[in-house]
mmCIF file with all atom_site columns, C-alpha atoms and ligand atoms in Angstrom:
data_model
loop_
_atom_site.group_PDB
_atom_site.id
_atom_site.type_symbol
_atom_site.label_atom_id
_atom_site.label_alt_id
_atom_site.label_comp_id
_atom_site.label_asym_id
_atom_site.label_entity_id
_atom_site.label_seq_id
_atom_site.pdbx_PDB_ins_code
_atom_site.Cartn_x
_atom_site.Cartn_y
_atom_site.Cartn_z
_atom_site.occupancy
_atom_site.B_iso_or_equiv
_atom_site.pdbx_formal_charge
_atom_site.auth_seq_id
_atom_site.auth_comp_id
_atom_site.auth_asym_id
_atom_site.auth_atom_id
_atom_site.pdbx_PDB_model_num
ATOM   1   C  CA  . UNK A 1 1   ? -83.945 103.060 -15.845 1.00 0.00 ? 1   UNK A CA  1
ATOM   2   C  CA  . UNK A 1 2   ? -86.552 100.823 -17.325 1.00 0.00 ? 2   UNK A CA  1
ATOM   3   C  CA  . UNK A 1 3   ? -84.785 99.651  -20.224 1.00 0.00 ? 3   UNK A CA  1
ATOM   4   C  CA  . UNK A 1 4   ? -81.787 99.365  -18.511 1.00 0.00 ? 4   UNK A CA  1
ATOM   5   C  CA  . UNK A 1 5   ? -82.984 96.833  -15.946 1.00 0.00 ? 5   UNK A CA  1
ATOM   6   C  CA  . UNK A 1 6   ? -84.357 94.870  -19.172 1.00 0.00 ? 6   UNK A CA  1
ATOM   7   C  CA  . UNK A 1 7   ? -80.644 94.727  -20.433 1.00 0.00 ? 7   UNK A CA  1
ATOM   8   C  CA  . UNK A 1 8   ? -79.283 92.915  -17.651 1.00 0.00 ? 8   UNK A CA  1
ATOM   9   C  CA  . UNK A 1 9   ? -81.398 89.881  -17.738 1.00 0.00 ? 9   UNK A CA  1
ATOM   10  C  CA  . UNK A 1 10  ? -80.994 89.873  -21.319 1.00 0.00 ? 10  UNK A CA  1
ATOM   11  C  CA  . UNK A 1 11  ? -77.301 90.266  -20.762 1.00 0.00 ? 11  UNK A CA  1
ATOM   12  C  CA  . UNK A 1 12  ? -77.224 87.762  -18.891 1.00 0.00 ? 12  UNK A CA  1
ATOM   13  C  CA  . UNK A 1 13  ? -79.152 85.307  -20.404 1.00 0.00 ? 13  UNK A CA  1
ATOM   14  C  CA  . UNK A 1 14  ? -77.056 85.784  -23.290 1.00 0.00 ? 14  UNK A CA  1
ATOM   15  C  CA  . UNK A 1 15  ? -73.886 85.208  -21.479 1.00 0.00 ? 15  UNK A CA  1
ATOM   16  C  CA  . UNK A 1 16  ? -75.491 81.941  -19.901 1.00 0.00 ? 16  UNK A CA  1
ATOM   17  C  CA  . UNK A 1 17  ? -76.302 80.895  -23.486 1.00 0.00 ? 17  UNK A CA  1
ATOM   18  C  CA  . UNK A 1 18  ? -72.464 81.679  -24.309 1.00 0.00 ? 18  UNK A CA  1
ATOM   19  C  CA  . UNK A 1 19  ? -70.914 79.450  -22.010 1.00 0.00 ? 19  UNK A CA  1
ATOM   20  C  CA  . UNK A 1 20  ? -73.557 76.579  -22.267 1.00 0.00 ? 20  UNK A CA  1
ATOM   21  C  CA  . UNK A 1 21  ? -72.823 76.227  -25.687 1.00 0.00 ? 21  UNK A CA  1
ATOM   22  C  CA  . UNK A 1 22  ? -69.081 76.100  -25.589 1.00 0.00 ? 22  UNK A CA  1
ATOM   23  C  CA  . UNK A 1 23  ? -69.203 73.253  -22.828 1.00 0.00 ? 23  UNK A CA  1
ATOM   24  C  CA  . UNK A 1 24  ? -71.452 71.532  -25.293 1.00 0.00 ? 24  UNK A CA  1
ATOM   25  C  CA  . UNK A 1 25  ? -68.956 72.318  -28.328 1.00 0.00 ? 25  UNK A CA  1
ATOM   26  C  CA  . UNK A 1 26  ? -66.115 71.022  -26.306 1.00 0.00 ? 26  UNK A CA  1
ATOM   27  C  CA  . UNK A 1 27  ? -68.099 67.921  -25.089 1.00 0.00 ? 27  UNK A CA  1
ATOM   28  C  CA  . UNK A 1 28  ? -68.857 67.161  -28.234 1.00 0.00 ? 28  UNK A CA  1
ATOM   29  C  CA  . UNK A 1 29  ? -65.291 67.249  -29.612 1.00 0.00 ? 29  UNK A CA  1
ATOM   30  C  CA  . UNK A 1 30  ? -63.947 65.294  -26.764 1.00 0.00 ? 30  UNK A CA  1
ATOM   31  C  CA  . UNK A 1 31  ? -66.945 62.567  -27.645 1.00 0.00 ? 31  UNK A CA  1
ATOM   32  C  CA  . UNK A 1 32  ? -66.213 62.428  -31.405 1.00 0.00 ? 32  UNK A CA  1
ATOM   33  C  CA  . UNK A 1 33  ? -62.717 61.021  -30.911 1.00 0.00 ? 33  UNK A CA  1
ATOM   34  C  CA  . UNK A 1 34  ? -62.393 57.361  -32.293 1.00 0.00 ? 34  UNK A CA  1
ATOM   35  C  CA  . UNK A 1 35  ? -60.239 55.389  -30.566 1.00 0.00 ? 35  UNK A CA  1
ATOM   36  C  CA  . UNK A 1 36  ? -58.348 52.348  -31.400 1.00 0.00 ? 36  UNK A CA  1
ATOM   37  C  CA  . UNK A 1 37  ? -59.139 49.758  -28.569 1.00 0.00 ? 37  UNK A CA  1
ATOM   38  C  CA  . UNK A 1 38  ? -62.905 50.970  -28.898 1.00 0.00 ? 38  UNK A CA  1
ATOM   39  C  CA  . UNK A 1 39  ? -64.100 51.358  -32.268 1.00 0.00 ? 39  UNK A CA  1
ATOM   40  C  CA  . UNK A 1 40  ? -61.131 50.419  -34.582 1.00 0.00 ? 40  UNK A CA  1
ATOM   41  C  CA  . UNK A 1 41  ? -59.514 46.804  -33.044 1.00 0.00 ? 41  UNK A CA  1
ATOM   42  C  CA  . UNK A 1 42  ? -62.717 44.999  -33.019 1.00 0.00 ? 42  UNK A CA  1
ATOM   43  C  CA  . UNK A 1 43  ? -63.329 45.443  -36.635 1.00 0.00 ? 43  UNK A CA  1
ATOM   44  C  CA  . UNK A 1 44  ? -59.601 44.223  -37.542 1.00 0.00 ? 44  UNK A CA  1
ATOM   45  C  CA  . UNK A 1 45  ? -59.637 41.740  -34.670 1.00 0.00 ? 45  UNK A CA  1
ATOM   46  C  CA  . UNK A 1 46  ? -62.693 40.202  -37.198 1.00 0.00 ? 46  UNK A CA  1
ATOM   47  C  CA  . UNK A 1 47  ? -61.513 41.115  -40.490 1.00 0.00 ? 47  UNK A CA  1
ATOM   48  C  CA  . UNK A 1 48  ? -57.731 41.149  -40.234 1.00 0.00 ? 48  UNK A CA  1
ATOM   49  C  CA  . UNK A 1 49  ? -55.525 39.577  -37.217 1.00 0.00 ? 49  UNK A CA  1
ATOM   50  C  CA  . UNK A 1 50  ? -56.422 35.730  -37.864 1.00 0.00 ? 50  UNK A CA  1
ATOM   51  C  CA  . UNK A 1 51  ? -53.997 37.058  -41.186 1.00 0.00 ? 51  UNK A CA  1
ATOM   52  C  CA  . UNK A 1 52  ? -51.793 39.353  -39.303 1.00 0.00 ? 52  UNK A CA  1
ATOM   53  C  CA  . UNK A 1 53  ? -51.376 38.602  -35.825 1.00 0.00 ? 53  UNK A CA  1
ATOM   54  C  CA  . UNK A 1 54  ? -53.056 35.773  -34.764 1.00 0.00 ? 54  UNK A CA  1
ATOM   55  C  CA  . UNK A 1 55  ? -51.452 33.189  -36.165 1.00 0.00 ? 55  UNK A CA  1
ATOM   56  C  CA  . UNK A 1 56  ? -47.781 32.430  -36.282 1.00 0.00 ? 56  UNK A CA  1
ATOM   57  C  CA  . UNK A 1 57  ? -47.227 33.538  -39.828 1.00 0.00 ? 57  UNK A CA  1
ATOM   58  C  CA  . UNK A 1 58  ? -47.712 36.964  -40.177 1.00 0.00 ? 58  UNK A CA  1
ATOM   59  C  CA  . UNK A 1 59  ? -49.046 38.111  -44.046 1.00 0.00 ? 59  UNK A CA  1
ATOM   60  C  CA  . UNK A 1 60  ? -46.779 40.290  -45.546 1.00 0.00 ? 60  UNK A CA  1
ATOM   61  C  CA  . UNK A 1 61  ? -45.012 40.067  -42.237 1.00 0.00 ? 61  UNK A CA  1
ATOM   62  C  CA  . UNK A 1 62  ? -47.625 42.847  -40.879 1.00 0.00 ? 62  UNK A CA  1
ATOM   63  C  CA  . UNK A 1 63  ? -49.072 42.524  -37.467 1.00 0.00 ? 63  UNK A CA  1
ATOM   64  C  CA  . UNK A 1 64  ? -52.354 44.571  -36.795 1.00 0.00 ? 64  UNK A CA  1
ATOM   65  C  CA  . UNK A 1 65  ? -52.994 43.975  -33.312 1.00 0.00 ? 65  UNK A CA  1
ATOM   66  C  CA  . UNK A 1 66  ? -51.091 47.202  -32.177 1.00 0.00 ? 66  UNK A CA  1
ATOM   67  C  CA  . UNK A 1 67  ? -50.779 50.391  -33.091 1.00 0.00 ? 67  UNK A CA  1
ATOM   68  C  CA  . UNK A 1 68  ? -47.199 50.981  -33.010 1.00 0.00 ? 68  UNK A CA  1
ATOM   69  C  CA  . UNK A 1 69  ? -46.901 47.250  -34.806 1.00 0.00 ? 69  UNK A CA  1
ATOM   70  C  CA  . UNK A 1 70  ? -48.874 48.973  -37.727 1.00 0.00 ? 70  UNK A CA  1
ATOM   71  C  CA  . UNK A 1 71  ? -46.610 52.616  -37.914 1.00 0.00 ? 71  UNK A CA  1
ATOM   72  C  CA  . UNK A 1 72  ? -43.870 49.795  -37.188 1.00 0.00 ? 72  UNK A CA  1
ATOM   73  C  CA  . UNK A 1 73  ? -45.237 48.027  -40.821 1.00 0.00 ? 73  UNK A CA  1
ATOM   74  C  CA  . UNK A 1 74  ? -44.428 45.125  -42.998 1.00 0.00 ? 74  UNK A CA  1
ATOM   75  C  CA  . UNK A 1 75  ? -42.630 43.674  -46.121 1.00 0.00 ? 75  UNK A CA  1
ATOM   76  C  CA  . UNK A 1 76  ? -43.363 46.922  -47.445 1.00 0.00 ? 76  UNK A CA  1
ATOM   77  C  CA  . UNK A 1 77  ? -42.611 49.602  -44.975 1.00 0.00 ? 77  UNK A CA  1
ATOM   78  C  CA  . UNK A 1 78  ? -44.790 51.453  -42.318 1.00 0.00 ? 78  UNK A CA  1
ATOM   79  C  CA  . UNK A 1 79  ? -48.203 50.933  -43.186 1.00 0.00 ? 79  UNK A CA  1
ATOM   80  C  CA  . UNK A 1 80  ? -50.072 53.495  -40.648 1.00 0.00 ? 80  UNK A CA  1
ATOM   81  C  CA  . UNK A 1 81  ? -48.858 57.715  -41.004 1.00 0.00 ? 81  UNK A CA  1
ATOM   82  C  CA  . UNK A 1 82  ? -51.241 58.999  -38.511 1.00 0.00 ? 82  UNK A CA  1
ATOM   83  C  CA  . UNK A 1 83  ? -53.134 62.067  -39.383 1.00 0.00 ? 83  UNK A CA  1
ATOM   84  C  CA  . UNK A 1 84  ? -51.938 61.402  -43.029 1.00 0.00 ? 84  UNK A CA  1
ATOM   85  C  CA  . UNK A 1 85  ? -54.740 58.302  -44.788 1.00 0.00 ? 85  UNK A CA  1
ATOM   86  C  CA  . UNK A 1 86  ? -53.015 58.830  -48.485 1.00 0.00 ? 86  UNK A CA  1
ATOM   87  C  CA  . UNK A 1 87  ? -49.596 57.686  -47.015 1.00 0.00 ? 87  UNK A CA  1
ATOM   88  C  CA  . UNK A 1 88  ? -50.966 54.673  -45.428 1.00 0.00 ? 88  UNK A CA  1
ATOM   89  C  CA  . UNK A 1 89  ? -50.523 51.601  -46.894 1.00 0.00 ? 89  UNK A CA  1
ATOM   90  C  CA  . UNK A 1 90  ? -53.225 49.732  -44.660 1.00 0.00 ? 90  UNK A CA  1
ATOM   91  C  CA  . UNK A 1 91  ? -55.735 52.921  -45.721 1.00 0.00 ? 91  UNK A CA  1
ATOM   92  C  CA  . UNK A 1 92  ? -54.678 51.777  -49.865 1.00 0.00 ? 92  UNK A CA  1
ATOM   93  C  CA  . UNK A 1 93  ? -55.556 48.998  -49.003 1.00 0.00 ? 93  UNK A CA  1
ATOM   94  C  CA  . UNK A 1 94  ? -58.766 48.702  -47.404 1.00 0.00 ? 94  UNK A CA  1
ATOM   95  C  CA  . UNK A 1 95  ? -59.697 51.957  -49.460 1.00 0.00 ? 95  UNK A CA  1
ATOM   96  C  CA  . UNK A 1 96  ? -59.294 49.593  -52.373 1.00 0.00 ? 96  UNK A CA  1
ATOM   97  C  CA  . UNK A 1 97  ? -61.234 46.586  -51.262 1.00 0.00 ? 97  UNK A CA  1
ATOM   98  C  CA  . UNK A 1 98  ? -57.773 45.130  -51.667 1.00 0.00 ? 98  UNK A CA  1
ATOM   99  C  CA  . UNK A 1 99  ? -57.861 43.666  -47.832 1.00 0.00 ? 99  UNK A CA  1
ATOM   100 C  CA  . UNK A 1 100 ? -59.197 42.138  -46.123 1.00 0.00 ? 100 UNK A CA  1
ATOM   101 C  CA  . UNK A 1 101 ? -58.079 39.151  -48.198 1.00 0.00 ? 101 UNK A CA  1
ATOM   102 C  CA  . UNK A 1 102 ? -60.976 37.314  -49.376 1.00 0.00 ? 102 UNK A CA  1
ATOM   103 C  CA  . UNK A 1 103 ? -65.042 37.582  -49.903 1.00 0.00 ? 103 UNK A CA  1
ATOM   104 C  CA  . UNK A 1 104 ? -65.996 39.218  -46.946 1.00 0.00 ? 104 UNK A CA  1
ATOM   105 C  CA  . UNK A 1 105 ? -64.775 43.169  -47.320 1.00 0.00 ? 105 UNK A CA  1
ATOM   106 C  CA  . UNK A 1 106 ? -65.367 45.841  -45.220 1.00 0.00 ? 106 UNK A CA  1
ATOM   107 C  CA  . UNK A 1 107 ? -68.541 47.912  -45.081 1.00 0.00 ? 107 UNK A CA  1
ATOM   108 C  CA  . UNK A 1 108 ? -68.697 51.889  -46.006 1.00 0.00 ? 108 UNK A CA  1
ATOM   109 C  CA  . UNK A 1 109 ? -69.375 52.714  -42.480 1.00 0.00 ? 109 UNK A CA  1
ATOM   110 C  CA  . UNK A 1 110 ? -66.263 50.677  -41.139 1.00 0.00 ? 110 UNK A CA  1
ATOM   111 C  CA  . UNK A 1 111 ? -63.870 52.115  -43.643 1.00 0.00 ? 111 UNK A CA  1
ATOM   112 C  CA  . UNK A 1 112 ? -65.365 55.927  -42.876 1.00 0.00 ? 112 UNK A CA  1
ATOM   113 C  CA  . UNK A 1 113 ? -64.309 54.900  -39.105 1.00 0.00 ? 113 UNK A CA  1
ATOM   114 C  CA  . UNK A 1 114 ? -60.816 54.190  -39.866 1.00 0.00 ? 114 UNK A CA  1
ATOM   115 C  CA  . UNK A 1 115 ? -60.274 56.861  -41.999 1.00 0.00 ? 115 UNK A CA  1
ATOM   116 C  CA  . UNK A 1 116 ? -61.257 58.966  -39.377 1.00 0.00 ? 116 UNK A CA  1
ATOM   117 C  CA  . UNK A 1 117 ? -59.347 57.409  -37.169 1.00 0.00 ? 117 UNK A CA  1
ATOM   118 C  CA  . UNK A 1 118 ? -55.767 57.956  -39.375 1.00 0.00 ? 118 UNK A CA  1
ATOM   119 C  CA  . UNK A 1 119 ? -56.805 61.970  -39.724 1.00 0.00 ? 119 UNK A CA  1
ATOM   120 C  CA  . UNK A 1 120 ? -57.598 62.170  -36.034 1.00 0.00 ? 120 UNK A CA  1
ATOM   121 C  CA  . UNK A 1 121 ? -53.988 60.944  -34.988 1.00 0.00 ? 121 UNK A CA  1
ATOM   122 C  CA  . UNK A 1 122 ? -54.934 57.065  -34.691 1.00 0.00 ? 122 UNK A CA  1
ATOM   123 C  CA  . UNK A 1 123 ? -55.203 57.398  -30.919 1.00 0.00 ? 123 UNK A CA  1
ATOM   124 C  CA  . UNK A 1 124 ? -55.072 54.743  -28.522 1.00 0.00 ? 124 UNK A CA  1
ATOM   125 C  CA  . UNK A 1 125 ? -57.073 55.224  -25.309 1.00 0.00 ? 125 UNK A CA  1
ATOM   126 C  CA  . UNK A 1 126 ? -53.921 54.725  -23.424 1.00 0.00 ? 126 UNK A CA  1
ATOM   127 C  CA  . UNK A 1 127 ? -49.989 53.493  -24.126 1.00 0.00 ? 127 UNK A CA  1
ATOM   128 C  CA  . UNK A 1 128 ? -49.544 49.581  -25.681 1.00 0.00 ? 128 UNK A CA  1
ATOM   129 C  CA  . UNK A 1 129 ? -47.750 46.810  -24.068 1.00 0.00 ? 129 UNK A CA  1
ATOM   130 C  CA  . UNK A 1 130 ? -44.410 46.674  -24.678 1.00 0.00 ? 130 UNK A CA  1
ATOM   131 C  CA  . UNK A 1 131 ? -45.598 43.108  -25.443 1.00 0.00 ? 131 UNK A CA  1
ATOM   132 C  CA  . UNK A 1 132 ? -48.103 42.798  -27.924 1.00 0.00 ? 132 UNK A CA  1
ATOM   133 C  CA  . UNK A 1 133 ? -49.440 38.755  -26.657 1.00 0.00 ? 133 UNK A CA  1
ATOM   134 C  CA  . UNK A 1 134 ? -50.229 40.935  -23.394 1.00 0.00 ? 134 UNK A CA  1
ATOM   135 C  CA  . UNK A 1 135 ? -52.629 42.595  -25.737 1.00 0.00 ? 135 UNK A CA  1
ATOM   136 C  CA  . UNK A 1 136 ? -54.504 39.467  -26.592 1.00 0.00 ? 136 UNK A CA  1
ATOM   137 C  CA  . UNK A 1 137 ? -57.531 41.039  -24.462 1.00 0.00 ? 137 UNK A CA  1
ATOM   138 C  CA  . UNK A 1 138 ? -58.163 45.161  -24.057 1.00 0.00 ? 138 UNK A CA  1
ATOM   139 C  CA  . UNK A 1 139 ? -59.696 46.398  -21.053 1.00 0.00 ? 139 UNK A CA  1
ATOM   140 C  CA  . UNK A 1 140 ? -62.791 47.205  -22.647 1.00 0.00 ? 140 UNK A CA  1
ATOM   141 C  CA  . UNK A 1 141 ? -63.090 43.635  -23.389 1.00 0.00 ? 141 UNK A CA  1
ATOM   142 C  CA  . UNK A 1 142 ? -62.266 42.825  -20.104 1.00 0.00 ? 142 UNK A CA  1
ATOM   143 C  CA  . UNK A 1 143 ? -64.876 44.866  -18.528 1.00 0.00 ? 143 UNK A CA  1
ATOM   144 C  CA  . UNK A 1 144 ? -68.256 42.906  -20.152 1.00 0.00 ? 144 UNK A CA  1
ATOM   145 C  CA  . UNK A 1 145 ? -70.024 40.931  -17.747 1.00 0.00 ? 145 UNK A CA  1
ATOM   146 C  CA  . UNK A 1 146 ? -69.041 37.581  -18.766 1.00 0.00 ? 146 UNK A CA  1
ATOM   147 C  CA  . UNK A 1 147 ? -65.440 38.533  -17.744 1.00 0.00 ? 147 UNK A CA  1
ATOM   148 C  CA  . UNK A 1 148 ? -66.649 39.412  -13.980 1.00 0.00 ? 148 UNK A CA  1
ATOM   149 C  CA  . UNK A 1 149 ? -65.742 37.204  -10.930 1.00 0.00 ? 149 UNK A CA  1
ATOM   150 C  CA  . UNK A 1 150 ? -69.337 35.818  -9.794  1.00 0.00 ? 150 UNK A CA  1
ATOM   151 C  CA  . UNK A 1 151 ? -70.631 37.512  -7.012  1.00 0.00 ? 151 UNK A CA  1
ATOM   152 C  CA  . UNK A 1 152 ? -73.305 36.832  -4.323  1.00 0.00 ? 152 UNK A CA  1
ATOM   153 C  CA  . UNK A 1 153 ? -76.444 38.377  -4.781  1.00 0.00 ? 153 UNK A CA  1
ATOM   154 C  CA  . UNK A 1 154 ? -79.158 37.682  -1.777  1.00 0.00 ? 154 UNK A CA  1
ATOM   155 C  CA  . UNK A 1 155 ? -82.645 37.732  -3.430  1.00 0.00 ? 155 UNK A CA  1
ATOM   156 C  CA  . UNK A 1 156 ? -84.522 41.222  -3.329  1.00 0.00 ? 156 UNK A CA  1
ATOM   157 C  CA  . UNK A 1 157 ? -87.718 39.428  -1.897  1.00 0.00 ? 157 UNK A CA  1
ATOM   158 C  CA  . UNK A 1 158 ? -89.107 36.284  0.076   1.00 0.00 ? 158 UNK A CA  1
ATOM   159 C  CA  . UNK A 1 159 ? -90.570 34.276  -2.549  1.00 0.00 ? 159 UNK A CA  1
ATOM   160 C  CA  . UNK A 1 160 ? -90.044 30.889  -3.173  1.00 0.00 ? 160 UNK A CA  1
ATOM   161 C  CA  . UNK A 1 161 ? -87.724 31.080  -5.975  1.00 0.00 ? 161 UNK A CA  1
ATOM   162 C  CA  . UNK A 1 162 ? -85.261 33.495  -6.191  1.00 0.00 ? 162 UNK A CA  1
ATOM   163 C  CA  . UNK A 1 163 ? -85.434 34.285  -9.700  1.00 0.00 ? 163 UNK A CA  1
ATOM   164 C  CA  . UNK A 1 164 ? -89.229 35.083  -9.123  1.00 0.00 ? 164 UNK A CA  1
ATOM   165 C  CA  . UNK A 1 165 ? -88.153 37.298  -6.663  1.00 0.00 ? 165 UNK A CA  1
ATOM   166 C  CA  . UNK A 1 166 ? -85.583 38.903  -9.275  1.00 0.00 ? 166 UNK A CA  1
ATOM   167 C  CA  . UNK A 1 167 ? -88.179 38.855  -11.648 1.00 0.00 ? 167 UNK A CA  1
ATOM   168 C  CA  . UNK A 1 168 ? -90.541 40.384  -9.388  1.00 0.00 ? 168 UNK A CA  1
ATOM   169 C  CA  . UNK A 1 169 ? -88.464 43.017  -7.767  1.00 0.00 ? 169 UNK A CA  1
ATOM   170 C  CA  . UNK A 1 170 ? -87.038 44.074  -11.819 1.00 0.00 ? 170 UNK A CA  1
ATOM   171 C  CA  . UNK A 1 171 ? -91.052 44.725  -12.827 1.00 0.00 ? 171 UNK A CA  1
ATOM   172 C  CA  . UNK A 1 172 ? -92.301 46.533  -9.710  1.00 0.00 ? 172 UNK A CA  1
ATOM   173 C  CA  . UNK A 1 173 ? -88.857 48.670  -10.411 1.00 0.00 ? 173 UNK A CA  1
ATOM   174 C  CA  . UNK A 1 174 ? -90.572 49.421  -13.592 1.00 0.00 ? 174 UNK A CA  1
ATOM   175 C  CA  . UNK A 1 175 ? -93.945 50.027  -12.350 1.00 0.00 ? 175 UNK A CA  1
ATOM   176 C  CA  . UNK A 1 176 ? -95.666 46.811  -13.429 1.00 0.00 ? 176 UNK A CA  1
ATOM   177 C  CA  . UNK A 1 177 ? -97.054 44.203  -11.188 1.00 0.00 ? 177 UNK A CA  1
ATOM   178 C  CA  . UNK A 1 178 ? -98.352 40.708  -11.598 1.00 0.00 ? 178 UNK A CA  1
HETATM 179 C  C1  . HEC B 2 .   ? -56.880 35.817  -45.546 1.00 0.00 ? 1   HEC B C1  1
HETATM 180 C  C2  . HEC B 2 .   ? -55.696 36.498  -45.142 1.00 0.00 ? 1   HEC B C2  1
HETATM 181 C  C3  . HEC B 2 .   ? -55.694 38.002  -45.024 1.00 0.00 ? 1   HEC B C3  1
HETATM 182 C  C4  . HEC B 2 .   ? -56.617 38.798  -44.389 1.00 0.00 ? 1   HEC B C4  1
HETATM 183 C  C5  . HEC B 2 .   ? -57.905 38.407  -43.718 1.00 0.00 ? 1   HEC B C5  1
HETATM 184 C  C6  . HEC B 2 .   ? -56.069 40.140  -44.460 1.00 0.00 ? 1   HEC B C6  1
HETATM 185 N  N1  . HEC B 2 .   ? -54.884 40.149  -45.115 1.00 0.00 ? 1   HEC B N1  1
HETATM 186 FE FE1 . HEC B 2 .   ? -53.664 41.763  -45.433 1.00 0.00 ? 1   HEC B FE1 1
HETATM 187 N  N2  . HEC B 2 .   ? -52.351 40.571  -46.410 1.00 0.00 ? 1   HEC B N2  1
HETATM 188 C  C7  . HEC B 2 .   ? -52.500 39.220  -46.666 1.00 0.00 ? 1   HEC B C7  1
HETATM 189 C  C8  . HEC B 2 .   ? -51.381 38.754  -47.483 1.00 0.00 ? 1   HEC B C8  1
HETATM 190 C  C9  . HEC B 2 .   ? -51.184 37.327  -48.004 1.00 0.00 ? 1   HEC B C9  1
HETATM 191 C  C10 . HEC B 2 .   ? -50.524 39.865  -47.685 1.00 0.00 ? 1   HEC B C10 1
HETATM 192 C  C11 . HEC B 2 .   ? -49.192 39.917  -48.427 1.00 0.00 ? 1   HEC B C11 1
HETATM 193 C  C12 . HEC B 2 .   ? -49.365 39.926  -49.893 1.00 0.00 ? 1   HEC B C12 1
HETATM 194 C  C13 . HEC B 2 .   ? -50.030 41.151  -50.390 1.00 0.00 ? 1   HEC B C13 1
HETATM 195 O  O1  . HEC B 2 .   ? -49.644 42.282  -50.029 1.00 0.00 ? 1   HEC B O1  1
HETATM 196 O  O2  . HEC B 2 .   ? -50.986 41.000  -51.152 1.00 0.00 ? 1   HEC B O2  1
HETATM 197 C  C14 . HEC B 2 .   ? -51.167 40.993  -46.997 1.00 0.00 ? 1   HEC B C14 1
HETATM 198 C  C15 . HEC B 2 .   ? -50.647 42.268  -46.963 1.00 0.00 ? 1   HEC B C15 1
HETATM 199 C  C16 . HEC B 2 .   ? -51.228 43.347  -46.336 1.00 0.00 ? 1   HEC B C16 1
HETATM 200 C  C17 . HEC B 2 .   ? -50.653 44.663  -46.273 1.00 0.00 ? 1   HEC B C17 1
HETATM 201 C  C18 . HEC B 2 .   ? -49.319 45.083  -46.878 1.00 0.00 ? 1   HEC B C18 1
HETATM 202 C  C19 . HEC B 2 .   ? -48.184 44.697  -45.945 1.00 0.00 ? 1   HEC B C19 1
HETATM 203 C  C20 . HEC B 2 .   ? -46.826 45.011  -46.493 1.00 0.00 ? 1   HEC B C20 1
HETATM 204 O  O3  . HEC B 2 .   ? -46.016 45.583  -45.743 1.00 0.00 ? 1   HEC B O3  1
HETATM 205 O  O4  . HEC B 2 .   ? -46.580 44.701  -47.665 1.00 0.00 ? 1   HEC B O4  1
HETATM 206 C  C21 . HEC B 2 .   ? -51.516 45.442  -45.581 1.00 0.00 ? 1   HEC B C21 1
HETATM 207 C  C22 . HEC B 2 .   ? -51.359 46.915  -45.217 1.00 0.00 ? 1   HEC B C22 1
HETATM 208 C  C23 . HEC B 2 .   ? -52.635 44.616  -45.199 1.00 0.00 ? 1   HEC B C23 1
HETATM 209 N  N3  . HEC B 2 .   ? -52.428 43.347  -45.659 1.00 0.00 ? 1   HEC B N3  1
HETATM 210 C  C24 . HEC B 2 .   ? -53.733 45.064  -44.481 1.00 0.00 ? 1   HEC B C24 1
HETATM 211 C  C25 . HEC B 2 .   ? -54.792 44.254  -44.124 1.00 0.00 ? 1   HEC B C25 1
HETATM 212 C  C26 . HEC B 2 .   ? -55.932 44.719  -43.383 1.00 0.00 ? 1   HEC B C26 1
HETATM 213 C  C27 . HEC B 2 .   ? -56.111 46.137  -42.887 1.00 0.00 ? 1   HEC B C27 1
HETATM 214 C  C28 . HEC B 2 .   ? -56.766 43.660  -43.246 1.00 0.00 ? 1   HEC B C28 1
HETATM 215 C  C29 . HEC B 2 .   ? -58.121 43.656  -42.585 1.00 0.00 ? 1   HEC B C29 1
HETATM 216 C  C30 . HEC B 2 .   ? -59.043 44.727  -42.912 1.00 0.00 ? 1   HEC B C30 1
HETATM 217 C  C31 . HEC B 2 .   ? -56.149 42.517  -43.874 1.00 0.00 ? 1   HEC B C31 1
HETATM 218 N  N4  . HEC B 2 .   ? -54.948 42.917  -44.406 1.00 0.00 ? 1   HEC B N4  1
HETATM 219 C  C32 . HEC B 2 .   ? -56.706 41.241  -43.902 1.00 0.00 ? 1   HEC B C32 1
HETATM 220 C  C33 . HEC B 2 .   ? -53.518 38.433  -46.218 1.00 0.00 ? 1   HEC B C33 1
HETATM 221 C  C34 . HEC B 2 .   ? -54.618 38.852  -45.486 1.00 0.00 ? 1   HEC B C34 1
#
């Protein structure tokens, strides 16, 4: 009787333990996913669409700013194969240091990025214009503050001078005083 009333707490425990840890597996493999408008466009946006996009003449007639623009390709063919980096021309490429055109290359961490990007599908966090100059800005870009319609905030105190009052109010928050 003893030892079976020990059992079931262990049991249970043990299932607990079970479950926790495949939420966190799943979590984590829902996390790890790189997407395209979030990790991958801003380092092409810098390295690669004032070549191929961004201006009128597009090098080697490629345009990077979309993902179906890339699978879509260039003088050459399709340069993106999602889940497949060795039949990618723009993988060859910036594998090779031979883009981005130029001193400034990519760094190790950058290139591991894309790469894992191409063998995880190259997904996009949702579908692409049909246009791609409606792309100019993503949502993610949209959402930073400087892109936010001002608003009117009254001050969180009485003091003179608003900001003080801001100021005030953001240190007592914190536990401080002056
Ligand atoms: C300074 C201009 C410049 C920049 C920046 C640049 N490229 Fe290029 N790219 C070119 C030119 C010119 C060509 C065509 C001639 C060639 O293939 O060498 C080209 C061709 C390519 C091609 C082959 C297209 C085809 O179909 O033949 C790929 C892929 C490519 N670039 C990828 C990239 C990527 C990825 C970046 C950024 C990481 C980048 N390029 C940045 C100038 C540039």
């Amino acid at each position: 009787m003893f030892v079976s009333m020990m059992q079931l707490p262990s049991q249970l425990i043990f299932s607990f333990l079970l479950i926790a840890l495949s939420f966190n597996c799943l979590g984590k493999a829902q996390e790890e996913f790189i997407y395209f408008e979030k990790e991958i466009r801003p380092i092409l946006k810098e390295a690669c669409f004032h070549c191929h996009g961004e201006d009128n003449v597009k090098k080697g007639d490629l345009d990077l700013r979309l993902v179906r623009l890339m699978i879509e390709g260039g003088k050459s063919g399709s340069s993106l194969h999602p889940e497949k980096p060795d039949q990618s021309l723009l993988w060859k490429n910036i594998s090779t240091d031979r883009m981005p055109k130029g001193e400034n290359k990519l760094s190790t961490e950058q290139k591991e990025k894309i790469l894992k990007w191409i063998e995880q599908g190259s997904k996009t966090v949702r579908p692409e214009p049909a246009n791609v100059e409606e792309a100019r800005y993503t949502q993610e870009e949209l959402s930073h503050w400087a892109f936010q319609p001002i608003k009117r905030t009254n001050p969180p105190t009485e003091e003179n001078n608003p900001i003080d009052s801001f100021i005030i109010a953001k240190l007592q928050s914190h536990g401080l005083n002056i």
